Coordinates of C-alpha atoms (C1' of nucleotides) in Angstrom, one line a residue:
Chain D
M540 CA -70.0 26.9 -123.9
T541 CA -67.2 25.0 -125.5
T542 CA -64.5 26.4 -123.4
V543 CA -64.3 28.3 -120.6
R544 CA -65.9 31.7 -120.8
G545 CA -63.6 34.3 -120.1
A546 CA -61.1 35.1 -117.6
R547 CA -63.6 35.7 -114.8
A548 CA -64.2 31.9 -115.5
R549 CA -61.2 30.5 -115.5
A550 CA -60.2 32.4 -112.0
R551 CA -63.5 30.8 -110.8
V552 CA -62.2 27.4 -111.7
E553 CA -58.6 28.0 -109.9
I554 CA -60.0 30.0 -107.0
T555 CA -62.4 26.9 -106.3
A556 CA -59.2 24.2 -107.0
A557 CA -57.3 25.9 -105.5
I558 CA -60.3 25.9 -102.4
K559 CA -60.3 22.1 -102.6
A560 CA -56.4 21.8 -102.6
E561 CA -56.2 23.8 -99.1
A562 CA -59.5 22.4 -97.4
R563 CA -57.7 18.6 -98.8
A564 CA -54.4 19.6 -97.0
Q565 CA -55.7 20.2 -93.5
L566 CA -58.6 17.4 -93.4
A567 CA -55.5 15.2 -93.8
A568 CA -53.2 17.4 -91.1
E569 CA -55.9 17.6 -88.9
G570 CA -59.1 15.5 -89.9
A571 CA -62.8 16.8 -91.0
A572 CA -63.4 17.7 -87.6
K573 CA -61.2 20.5 -87.6
L574 CA -61.7 21.5 -91.2
S575 CA -62.2 25.5 -90.9
L576 CA -63.4 28.0 -93.7
R577 CA -61.3 30.5 -91.8
A578 CA -58.4 29.0 -91.9
V579 CA -58.6 27.8 -95.4
A580 CA -59.7 31.3 -96.5
R581 CA -56.8 32.8 -94.1
E582 CA -54.3 30.1 -96.0
L583 CA -55.6 31.1 -99.4
G584 CA -55.1 35.2 -98.6
M585 CA -58.5 35.5 -98.7
V586 CA -61.0 36.7 -96.0
S587 CA -63.4 34.2 -95.2
S588 CA -66.7 35.4 -96.1
A589 CA -65.1 35.7 -99.6
L590 CA -65.0 31.9 -99.4
Y591 CA -69.0 31.6 -99.7
R592 CA -68.9 32.5 -103.4
Y593 CA -67.6 29.4 -103.8
F594 CA -68.8 27.3 -101.5
P595 CA -72.5 27.8 -99.6
S596 CA -71.5 26.3 -96.3
R597 CA -68.7 24.5 -94.8
D598 CA -71.1 21.5 -95.5
D599 CA -70.5 22.1 -99.4
L600 CA -67.2 22.0 -99.3
L601 CA -67.3 18.3 -97.3
T602 CA -69.6 17.2 -99.8
A603 CA -67.1 18.2 -103.0
L604 CA -64.2 16.4 -100.4
I605 CA -66.1 13.8 -100.9
V606 CA -67.0 13.5 -104.1
D607 CA -63.3 13.6 -104.8
A608 CA -62.5 10.7 -101.9
Y609 CA -65.2 8.6 -103.5
D610 CA -63.9 9.0 -106.8
A611 CA -60.0 8.7 -105.8
V612 CA -60.7 4.8 -104.6
G613 CA -63.3 4.0 -106.7
A614 CA -60.4 4.9 -109.4
A615 CA -57.8 3.5 -107.8
A616 CA -59.8 0.2 -107.5
E617 CA -61.0 0.4 -111.3
S618 CA -56.9 0.7 -112.8
A619 CA -55.8 -2.3 -110.3
A620 CA -58.6 -4.3 -112.0
R621 CA -57.3 -3.0 -115.4
E622 CA -54.0 -4.4 -114.6
A623 CA -54.7 -7.2 -113.5
A624 CA -57.0 -8.2 -116.4
G625 CA -55.3 -11.4 -117.6
E626 CA -55.0 -12.9 -114.1
R627 CA -57.8 -15.4 -112.8
S628 CA -60.5 -14.0 -111.1
L629 CA -59.5 -14.8 -107.4
D630 CA -56.4 -12.7 -108.0
R631 CA -58.2 -10.2 -109.6
W632 CA -60.6 -9.6 -106.6
T633 CA -57.4 -9.8 -103.9
A634 CA -55.3 -7.0 -106.7
V635 CA -58.5 -4.9 -106.0
C636 CA -59.0 -5.2 -102.3
R637 CA -55.7 -4.4 -102.1
A638 CA -55.8 -1.8 -103.9
V639 CA -58.7 0.1 -101.8
R640 CA -56.7 -0.6 -98.7
A641 CA -53.8 0.9 -100.3
W642 CA -55.7 4.0 -100.8
A643 CA -57.3 3.8 -97.7
V644 CA -53.9 3.7 -95.5
A645 CA -52.7 6.3 -97.3
H646 CA -55.7 8.5 -97.1
P647 CA -56.6 8.0 -94.3
H648 CA -58.8 11.3 -92.7
E649 CA -60.2 10.8 -96.7
Y650 CA -61.4 7.2 -95.9
A651 CA -62.4 8.4 -92.9
L652 CA -64.5 10.9 -94.4
I653 CA -66.7 8.4 -96.7
Y654 CA -66.9 5.5 -95.1
G655 CA -66.3 6.6 -91.1
S656 CA -68.9 8.0 -88.9
P657 CA -71.3 10.1 -91.1
V658 CA -70.7 13.7 -89.9
P659 CA -73.5 15.6 -87.8
G660 CA -76.5 16.3 -89.1
Y661 CA -75.1 15.7 -92.4
T662 CA -77.2 13.7 -95.3
A663 CA -75.0 13.1 -98.4
P664 CA -77.1 14.6 -101.3
Q665 CA -77.1 12.7 -104.8
D666 CA -74.2 13.9 -106.3
T667 CA -71.9 11.3 -104.0
N668 CA -74.2 8.5 -105.2
A669 CA -72.6 7.8 -108.4
P670 CA -69.1 8.0 -107.0
A671 CA -69.4 5.8 -104.1
A672 CA -70.9 2.9 -106.3
R673 CA -67.6 3.1 -108.3
V674 CA -66.0 -0.1 -106.2
G675 CA -69.2 -1.8 -105.7
L676 CA -69.0 -2.1 -109.4
V677 CA -65.4 -3.1 -109.5
L678 CA -66.5 -6.0 -107.5
I679 CA -69.0 -6.9 -109.5
G680 CA -67.6 -6.6 -112.9
I681 CA -64.6 -9.5 -111.4
A682 CA -67.4 -11.5 -110.5
R683 CA -69.4 -11.3 -113.4
E684 CA -66.3 -12.4 -115.3
A685 CA -65.8 -15.1 -112.8
H686 CA -69.4 -16.3 -113.6
G687 CA -68.9 -16.2 -117.7
G688 CA -65.5 -17.6 -117.4
E689 CA -63.7 -19.9 -114.5
G690 CA -67.3 -20.4 -112.9
I691 CA -68.6 -19.6 -109.5
A692 CA -69.3 -22.4 -106.7
L693 CA -72.0 -21.3 -104.0
P694 CA -74.2 -22.5 -102.0
P695 CA -77.7 -22.2 -102.5
L696 CA -79.2 -19.1 -100.6
P697 CA -81.1 -19.9 -97.4
D698 CA -84.5 -19.5 -97.9
V699 CA -85.2 -16.2 -96.0
L700 CA -82.7 -14.3 -98.0
R701 CA -83.9 -15.4 -101.4
P702 CA -86.7 -12.8 -101.8
E703 CA -84.3 -9.9 -101.0
A704 CA -81.2 -11.4 -102.6
V705 CA -83.9 -11.5 -106.0
R706 CA -84.8 -7.9 -105.1
I707 CA -81.0 -6.4 -104.8
T708 CA -80.1 -8.7 -108.0
A709 CA -82.6 -6.9 -110.1
D710 CA -81.4 -3.9 -109.0
M711 CA -78.1 -4.4 -109.2
A712 CA -76.9 -6.7 -111.7
P713 CA -79.9 -8.9 -113.5
D714 CA -77.3 -11.1 -115.6
L715 CA -76.4 -12.8 -112.0
P716 CA -77.4 -15.5 -109.8
P717 CA -79.2 -14.0 -106.4
E718 CA -76.8 -16.1 -104.0
L719 CA -74.1 -14.6 -106.1
V720 CA -75.0 -11.0 -105.9
A721 CA -76.2 -11.6 -101.8
A722 CA -72.0 -12.9 -101.4
L723 CA -71.0 -10.1 -103.0
V724 CA -73.0 -7.3 -100.9
A725 CA -71.6 -9.4 -97.6
A726 CA -68.0 -9.4 -98.8
W727 CA -68.2 -5.8 -99.9
S728 CA -69.2 -4.8 -96.2
Q729 CA -66.6 -7.1 -94.7
L730 CA -63.8 -5.8 -96.9
F731 CA -64.3 -2.1 -95.8
G732 CA -64.8 -3.6 -92.6
M733 CA -61.2 -5.0 -92.4
V734 CA -59.9 -1.8 -94.0
S735 CA -61.7 0.3 -91.1
F736 CA -60.5 -1.1 -88.6
E737 CA -56.9 -1.2 -89.6
V738 CA -57.4 2.9 -90.9
F739 CA -59.1 3.6 -87.3
G740 CA -56.6 1.7 -84.9
Q741 CA -58.8 -1.1 -84.2
F742 CA -55.5 -3.4 -84.8
H743 CA -53.3 -1.5 -83.1
R744 CA -51.0 -3.8 -81.1
L745 CA -53.0 -7.1 -82.2
V746 CA -52.1 -7.0 -85.5
E747 CA -48.8 -6.4 -87.0
D748 CA -48.0 -7.8 -90.2
R749 CA -51.0 -6.8 -92.2
D750 CA -50.0 -7.4 -95.4
A751 CA -50.1 -10.8 -94.4
F752 CA -53.4 -10.7 -92.5
F753 CA -55.2 -8.9 -95.0
A754 CA -54.0 -10.7 -98.0
T755 CA -55.1 -13.9 -96.8
A756 CA -58.5 -12.5 -95.6
A757 CA -59.0 -10.6 -98.5
R758 CA -58.5 -13.9 -100.7
R759 CA -61.0 -15.9 -98.3
L760 CA -63.8 -13.2 -99.0
G761 CA -63.4 -14.0 -102.5
R762 CA -63.5 -17.4 -101.9
D763 CA -66.8 -16.5 -99.9
I764 CA -68.2 -15.3 -103.0
G765 CA -67.3 -18.5 -104.8
L766 CA -63.8 -17.7 -106.2
L767 CA -62.1 -20.9 -107.7
P768 CA -58.8 -20.9 -106.2
P769 CA -55.8 -21.8 -109.0
V770 CA -56.4 -25.9 -109.3
Chain W
M1336 CA -63.6 3.6 -47.8
T1337 CA -66.7 1.4 -47.4
T1338 CA -69.1 3.8 -48.4
V1339 CA -69.2 7.3 -50.2
R1340 CA -67.6 9.8 -47.8
G1341 CA -70.6 12.4 -47.3
A1342 CA -72.8 14.5 -48.8
R1343 CA -70.3 16.5 -51.0
A1344 CA -68.9 13.4 -52.7
R1345 CA -72.4 12.0 -53.2
A1346 CA -73.2 15.2 -54.6
R1347 CA -70.1 14.6 -56.8
V1348 CA -71.0 11.0 -58.3
E1349 CA -74.4 12.7 -58.7
I1350 CA -73.3 15.0 -60.8
T1351 CA -70.9 13.5 -62.7
A1352 CA -73.9 11.1 -63.8
A1353 CA -76.2 13.9 -64.6
I1354 CA -73.7 15.3 -67.0
K1355 CA -73.3 11.8 -69.0
A1356 CA -76.8 11.2 -69.0
E1357 CA -77.2 14.7 -70.7
A1358 CA -74.1 14.4 -72.9
R1359 CA -75.3 11.2 -74.2
A1360 CA -78.7 12.5 -75.0
Q1361 CA -77.4 15.3 -76.8
L1362 CA -75.5 12.5 -78.1
A1363 CA -78.1 10.6 -79.7
A1364 CA -80.1 13.4 -80.4
E1365 CA -77.0 15.4 -82.7
G1366 CA -74.1 13.5 -83.0
A1367 CA -71.0 13.6 -81.3
A1368 CA -69.8 16.2 -83.2
K1369 CA -72.5 18.5 -81.8
L1370 CA -71.9 17.4 -78.3
S1371 CA -71.2 20.9 -76.4
L1372 CA -70.5 21.0 -73.4
R1373 CA -72.0 24.9 -72.9
A1374 CA -75.7 22.5 -73.9
V1375 CA -75.0 20.1 -71.4
A1376 CA -74.2 22.8 -68.7
R1377 CA -76.8 24.7 -69.5
E1378 CA -79.5 21.9 -69.9
L1379 CA -78.2 21.0 -66.2
G1380 CA -78.9 24.7 -64.8
M1381 CA -75.5 25.6 -64.5
V1382 CA -72.6 27.7 -65.8
S1383 CA -70.4 26.0 -68.0
S1384 CA -67.1 26.4 -66.4
A1385 CA -68.8 24.5 -63.5
L1386 CA -68.9 21.8 -65.6
Y1387 CA -64.9 21.8 -65.9
R1388 CA -65.2 20.2 -62.1
Y1389 CA -66.2 16.9 -63.5
F1390 CA -64.4 16.4 -66.3
P1391 CA -61.3 18.6 -67.3
S1392 CA -62.2 19.3 -70.9
R1393 CA -64.5 18.1 -73.9
D1394 CA -62.1 15.1 -75.0
D1395 CA -62.6 13.9 -71.5
L1396 CA -66.3 14.0 -71.2
L1397 CA -66.2 12.1 -74.8
T1398 CA -63.7 9.4 -73.5
A1399 CA -66.2 8.5 -70.2
L1400 CA -69.0 8.2 -73.3
I1401 CA -66.1 5.4 -75.3
V1402 CA -66.2 3.9 -72.0
D1403 CA -69.4 3.3 -71.4
A1404 CA -70.9 2.2 -74.7
Y1405 CA -68.0 0.1 -74.8
D1406 CA -69.3 -1.9 -71.9
A1407 CA -72.9 -1.3 -72.9
V1408 CA -71.9 -3.6 -76.2
G1409 CA -69.9 -5.7 -74.6
A1410 CA -72.3 -6.3 -71.8
A1411 CA -75.0 -7.1 -74.7
A1412 CA -72.6 -9.4 -76.4
E1413 CA -71.7 -11.0 -73.0
S1414 CA -75.3 -11.7 -72.3
A1415 CA -76.2 -12.9 -76.1
A1416 CA -73.5 -15.1 -75.1
R1417 CA -75.3 -16.2 -71.8
E1418 CA -78.7 -16.5 -73.3
A1419 CA -77.5 -19.3 -76.3
A1420 CA -75.2 -20.9 -73.6
G1421 CA -77.0 -24.5 -74.6
E1422 CA -76.8 -24.3 -78.3
R1423 CA -74.8 -25.2 -81.2
S1424 CA -71.7 -22.9 -81.1
L1425 CA -72.9 -21.3 -84.8
D1426 CA -75.9 -20.4 -83.7
R1427 CA -74.0 -19.0 -80.0
W1428 CA -72.0 -17.0 -82.6
T1429 CA -74.9 -15.9 -84.4
A1430 CA -77.0 -14.6 -81.5
V1431 CA -73.7 -12.4 -80.3
C1432 CA -73.4 -11.2 -83.9
R1433 CA -77.0 -10.4 -83.7
A1434 CA -76.8 -9.0 -80.3
V1435 CA -74.3 -6.7 -81.5
R1436 CA -75.9 -5.2 -84.2
A1437 CA -79.3 -4.8 -82.2
W1438 CA -77.2 -3.0 -79.5
A1439 CA -75.7 -1.0 -82.8
V1440 CA -79.0 0.2 -84.8
A1441 CA -80.5 0.9 -81.2
H1442 CA -77.8 3.7 -80.4
P1443 CA -76.0 4.7 -83.7
H1444 CA -74.1 7.5 -82.2
E1445 CA -72.9 6.1 -79.2
Y1446 CA -71.7 2.9 -81.9
A1447 CA -70.3 5.8 -84.2
L1448 CA -68.2 7.3 -81.3
I1449 CA -66.9 3.8 -80.5
Y1450 CA -66.5 1.9 -84.3
G1451 CA -66.5 5.1 -86.5
S1452 CA -63.8 7.7 -87.2
P1453 CA -61.8 8.5 -84.6
V1454 CA -62.0 12.1 -83.5
P1455 CA -59.9 14.9 -84.4
G1456 CA -56.9 14.6 -83.0
Y1457 CA -58.1 12.5 -80.1
T1458 CA -56.1 9.5 -79.2
A1459 CA -57.9 6.7 -77.2
P1460 CA -56.6 6.4 -73.6
Q1461 CA -55.7 3.3 -72.0
D1462 CA -58.6 3.1 -69.8
T1463 CA -61.0 2.3 -73.0
N1464 CA -58.5 -1.1 -74.3
A1465 CA -60.1 -3.3 -71.4
P1466 CA -64.0 -2.5 -72.8
A1467 CA -63.1 -1.8 -76.0
A1468 CA -61.6 -5.6 -76.1
R1469 CA -65.3 -7.5 -74.4
V1470 CA -67.3 -7.8 -77.7
G1471 CA -63.5 -9.9 -78.9
L1472 CA -63.3 -11.6 -75.7
V1473 CA -67.2 -13.2 -76.1
L1474 CA -66.4 -14.3 -80.0
I1475 CA -63.0 -16.1 -78.7
G1476 CA -65.3 -17.8 -76.1
I1477 CA -67.6 -19.3 -78.4
A1478 CA -64.4 -20.5 -80.4
R1479 CA -62.7 -22.3 -77.7
E1480 CA -65.9 -23.5 -76.7
A1481 CA -66.2 -24.8 -80.3
H1482 CA -62.9 -26.0 -80.6
G1483 CA -62.9 -28.3 -77.6
G1484 CA -66.3 -29.5 -78.3
E1485 CA -68.0 -29.9 -81.8
G1486 CA -64.6 -29.3 -83.6
I1487 CA -63.7 -26.9 -85.7
A1488 CA -62.9 -27.1 -89.5
L1489 CA -60.3 -25.2 -90.9
P1490 CA -58.2 -24.6 -94.3
P1491 CA -54.3 -24.8 -93.2
L1492 CA -52.4 -21.2 -93.2
P1493 CA -50.9 -19.8 -95.8
D1494 CA -46.8 -19.7 -95.1
V1495 CA -47.2 -15.9 -95.5
L1496 CA -49.3 -15.6 -92.4
R1497 CA -48.4 -18.4 -90.2
P1498 CA -45.7 -16.4 -88.3
E1499 CA -47.9 -13.9 -87.5
A1500 CA -50.9 -15.7 -86.5
V1501 CA -48.5 -17.6 -84.5
R1502 CA -48.0 -14.4 -82.6
I1503 CA -51.3 -13.4 -82.3
T1504 CA -51.9 -16.4 -80.7
A1505 CA -49.7 -16.4 -78.3
D1506 CA -50.8 -12.9 -77.6
M1507 CA -54.3 -13.6 -77.1
A1508 CA -55.6 -17.1 -76.9
P1509 CA -52.6 -19.8 -76.7
D1510 CA -54.7 -22.7 -75.8
L1511 CA -56.3 -22.0 -79.6
P1512 CA -54.7 -23.1 -82.9
P1513 CA -53.4 -20.2 -85.0
E1514 CA -55.7 -20.4 -88.0
L1515 CA -58.5 -20.2 -85.5
V1516 CA -57.4 -17.1 -84.1
A1517 CA -56.1 -16.0 -87.2
A1518 CA -59.9 -16.6 -89.0
L1519 CA -61.2 -15.1 -85.8
V1520 CA -59.5 -11.7 -85.9
A1521 CA -60.9 -12.0 -89.7
A1522 CA -64.1 -12.4 -88.8
W1523 CA -64.6 -9.9 -86.0
S1524 CA -63.6 -7.0 -88.6
Q1525 CA -65.6 -8.5 -91.0
L1526 CA -68.6 -8.6 -88.7
F1527 CA -68.1 -5.0 -87.6
G1528 CA -68.1 -4.2 -91.7
M1529 CA -71.4 -5.0 -91.7
V1530 CA -72.6 -3.4 -88.9
S1531 CA -71.4 0.1 -89.8
F1532 CA -72.3 -0.1 -93.8
E1533 CA -75.6 -0.2 -92.4
V1534 CA -75.9 1.9 -89.3
F1535 CA -73.5 4.5 -91.3
G1536 CA -76.1 4.3 -94.6
Q1537 CA -73.8 2.5 -97.0
F1538 CA -77.0 0.0 -97.2
H1539 CA -79.0 2.9 -98.3
R1540 CA -81.7 1.8 -100.8
L1541 CA -79.7 -1.0 -101.2
V1542 CA -80.2 -4.0 -99.0
E1543 CA -83.7 -3.4 -97.5
D1544 CA -84.6 -6.6 -95.5
R1545 CA -81.4 -6.5 -93.0
D1546 CA -82.8 -9.0 -90.7
A1547 CA -82.2 -11.9 -93.4
F1548 CA -79.0 -10.4 -94.8
F1549 CA -77.5 -9.8 -92.0
A1550 CA -78.4 -13.1 -90.2
T1551 CA -77.2 -14.9 -93.4
A1552 CA -74.2 -13.3 -93.5
A1553 CA -73.4 -13.7 -89.6
R1554 CA -74.0 -17.7 -90.1
R1555 CA -71.6 -17.7 -93.0
L1556 CA -68.7 -15.6 -91.1
G1557 CA -69.5 -18.2 -88.5
R1558 CA -68.3 -20.9 -90.9
D1559 CA -65.3 -19.3 -91.7
I1560 CA -64.2 -19.3 -88.5
G1561 CA -64.7 -23.2 -88.5
L1562 CA -68.0 -23.1 -87.0
L1563 CA -69.4 -27.0 -87.8
P1564 CA -73.4 -26.6 -89.2
P1565 CA -76.1 -28.6 -87.5
V1566 CA -75.4 -32.1 -89.3
Chain N
dC542 C1' -65.1 22.2 -31.7
dC543 C1' -62.8 24.9 -35.2
dC544 C1' -60.4 26.9 -38.7
dG545 C1' -58.0 26.3 -42.4
dA546 C1' -57.7 24.0 -47.0
dA547 C1' -60.1 21.8 -50.2
dA548 C1' -64.0 21.7 -53.9
dC549 C1' -67.2 24.1 -55.3
dG550 C1' -70.4 27.8 -59.0
dA551 C1' -70.6 32.3 -60.8
dG552 C1' -69.2 35.2 -64.1
dA553 C1' -65.9 37.8 -66.9
dG554 C1' -63.4 36.9 -71.2
dC555 C1' -60.6 35.5 -74.5
dA556 C1' -59.9 33.6 -79.3
dC557 C1' -61.6 31.1 -81.9
dT558 C1' -66.0 29.1 -85.2
dG559 C1' -69.7 29.5 -89.4
dC560 C1' -72.3 32.4 -91.3
dT561 C1' -75.0 36.9 -92.8
dC562 C1' -75.6 41.6 -94.6
dT563 C1' -73.2 45.7 -96.6
dT564 C1' -70.1 48.5 -98.9
dG565 C1' -67.3 49.3 -103.3
dC566 C1' -64.7 48.2 -106.8
dA567 C1' -63.8 45.6 -111.0
dT568 C1' -64.9 43.4 -114.5
dG569 C1' -67.0 41.8 -119.0
dA570 C1' -71.7 41.6 -121.6
dG571 C1' -74.4 44.2 -124.5
Chain Q
dC789 C1' -69.3 53.1 -123.4
dT790 C1' -72.2 51.8 -120.0
dC791 C1' -74.1 49.8 -116.7
dA792 C1' -75.8 45.0 -114.4
dT793 C1' -72.7 41.5 -112.5
dG794 C1' -69.6 39.2 -109.4
dC795 C1' -66.6 39.3 -106.3
dA796 C1' -63.3 40.9 -102.1
dA797 C1' -63.5 43.0 -98.0
dG798 C1' -64.8 44.2 -93.3
dA799 C1' -67.8 44.4 -89.5
dG800 C1' -70.9 42.0 -86.7
dC801 C1' -74.1 37.9 -84.4
dA802 C1' -74.2 33.7 -81.6
dG803 C1' -72.0 29.9 -80.8
dT804 C1' -68.1 27.2 -79.1
dG805 C1' -64.2 25.3 -75.6
dC806 C1' -61.1 26.8 -72.2
dT807 C1' -59.3 29.6 -68.1
dC808 C1' -59.4 32.7 -64.6
dT809 C1' -60.7 34.8 -60.5
dC810 C1' -63.6 35.5 -57.1
dG811 C1' -66.7 34.9 -53.0
dT812 C1' -69.2 30.8 -50.6
dT813 C1' -69.8 26.3 -48.8
dT814 C1' -68.1 21.9 -47.2
dC815 C1' -65.2 19.1 -44.6
dG816 C1' -61.0 16.8 -42.0
dG817 C1' -57.2 16.8 -38.8
dG818 C1' -55.5 19.3 -34.7

DNA sequence: CCCGAAACGAGAGCACTGCTCTTGCATGAG
DNA sequence: CTCATGCAAGAGCAGTGCTCTCGTTTCGGG
């Protein structure tokens, strides 16, 4: 219980990790569509059927990689928020945005796995929900600090959106005003829109100085959720 | 020249269309990853090798579908802009945003094909460039009319972004001010961020009244490119 | 009009995939 | 020490993209 059972159990976690590592390598090299169980097994010097002792199917391997990817980008966002702890909210916001983007461009295939088209008939199991929420929680945290500190400035909600905004707020952050939560959800999706366009090549031959473009746009996103520019 | 050469050529365009139609059906049913040349051929009552007379590879079939999808969403955007011709710029903007979103939710797999993760080692050929630009051109058109009509209100560009904004402006819309073009590119990517999050299920169990959410966010996007709200 | 070239459909075949099932071996718990 | 269990290996199934060959059909220039 306290430690790993025995040699057998130890070998199991080691081999499981090795499989994930090799799969991640193939993912980075060729993309999710070309991830082959047989190739992974071959590279690890085992036979393909042996791999099914560790992952019941290819989709389960993918799920494990998806969880890892969500955790990786979530951790990147969290550490960026931590490192910018002392700064003004708008700067913390842009720091987190930058961290997400940096992780995405450094791991394009893993990013595609979690924020690209969902794979065939695959539906994400429950296990992915918590890791998937981490980046959003970081953004909410920054908004919360701004709300309790410098304050936020947002226009009132239109009537059509008010009930929905109130509902989402009750679900996610009951201590925040609904207009802030609604703006957060929008900014959240818009942030990943910019990142996806860059990673997926939509900016090809259009935007070249992407650092400058992204920094400015992320800052405007922060203003859109009511964060105040330095006076 | 003026008309189709003969029976053979006529049959060719017919069969090509039938293949694309069946492929599109399978795409809608199962997604791009499960699109199988053999299955398409089977459904059409021919043998798989015969299909290679019309599309040299599976990727070429996908390219054809990609071009069609870009054209479809581009046409939807154009017709929305046309129908909202008389209205204020901000309303035309939101009308186009709504049209893009409506097409996306109606054709999720085709949307995923063009705005989701790029397929394996596939790189989009030149043919896709023009169709892919149509939605962006519609958005630029609306901004142009607003600029020449009601006017736009935008903050000045930060120094880091100015050279890049000037460059992009020279490439795309030399008659518009660089701050407007820079804001347009950002809003463009952010719009598709929201659509992608909805289509790809990132809003699952989070945003429910998506019409209201999207309408409000699209309107704010319009404000972000300087479109003025009705007085 | 006709005959060679080109286009075409069918079929076999290759190398690959995910996955299942059986077999035999080694390990670790009682 | 023994025996159930965990495990790797191999064969095999159904499916894939793609290539090549082989008759047949169609078309267009002499």
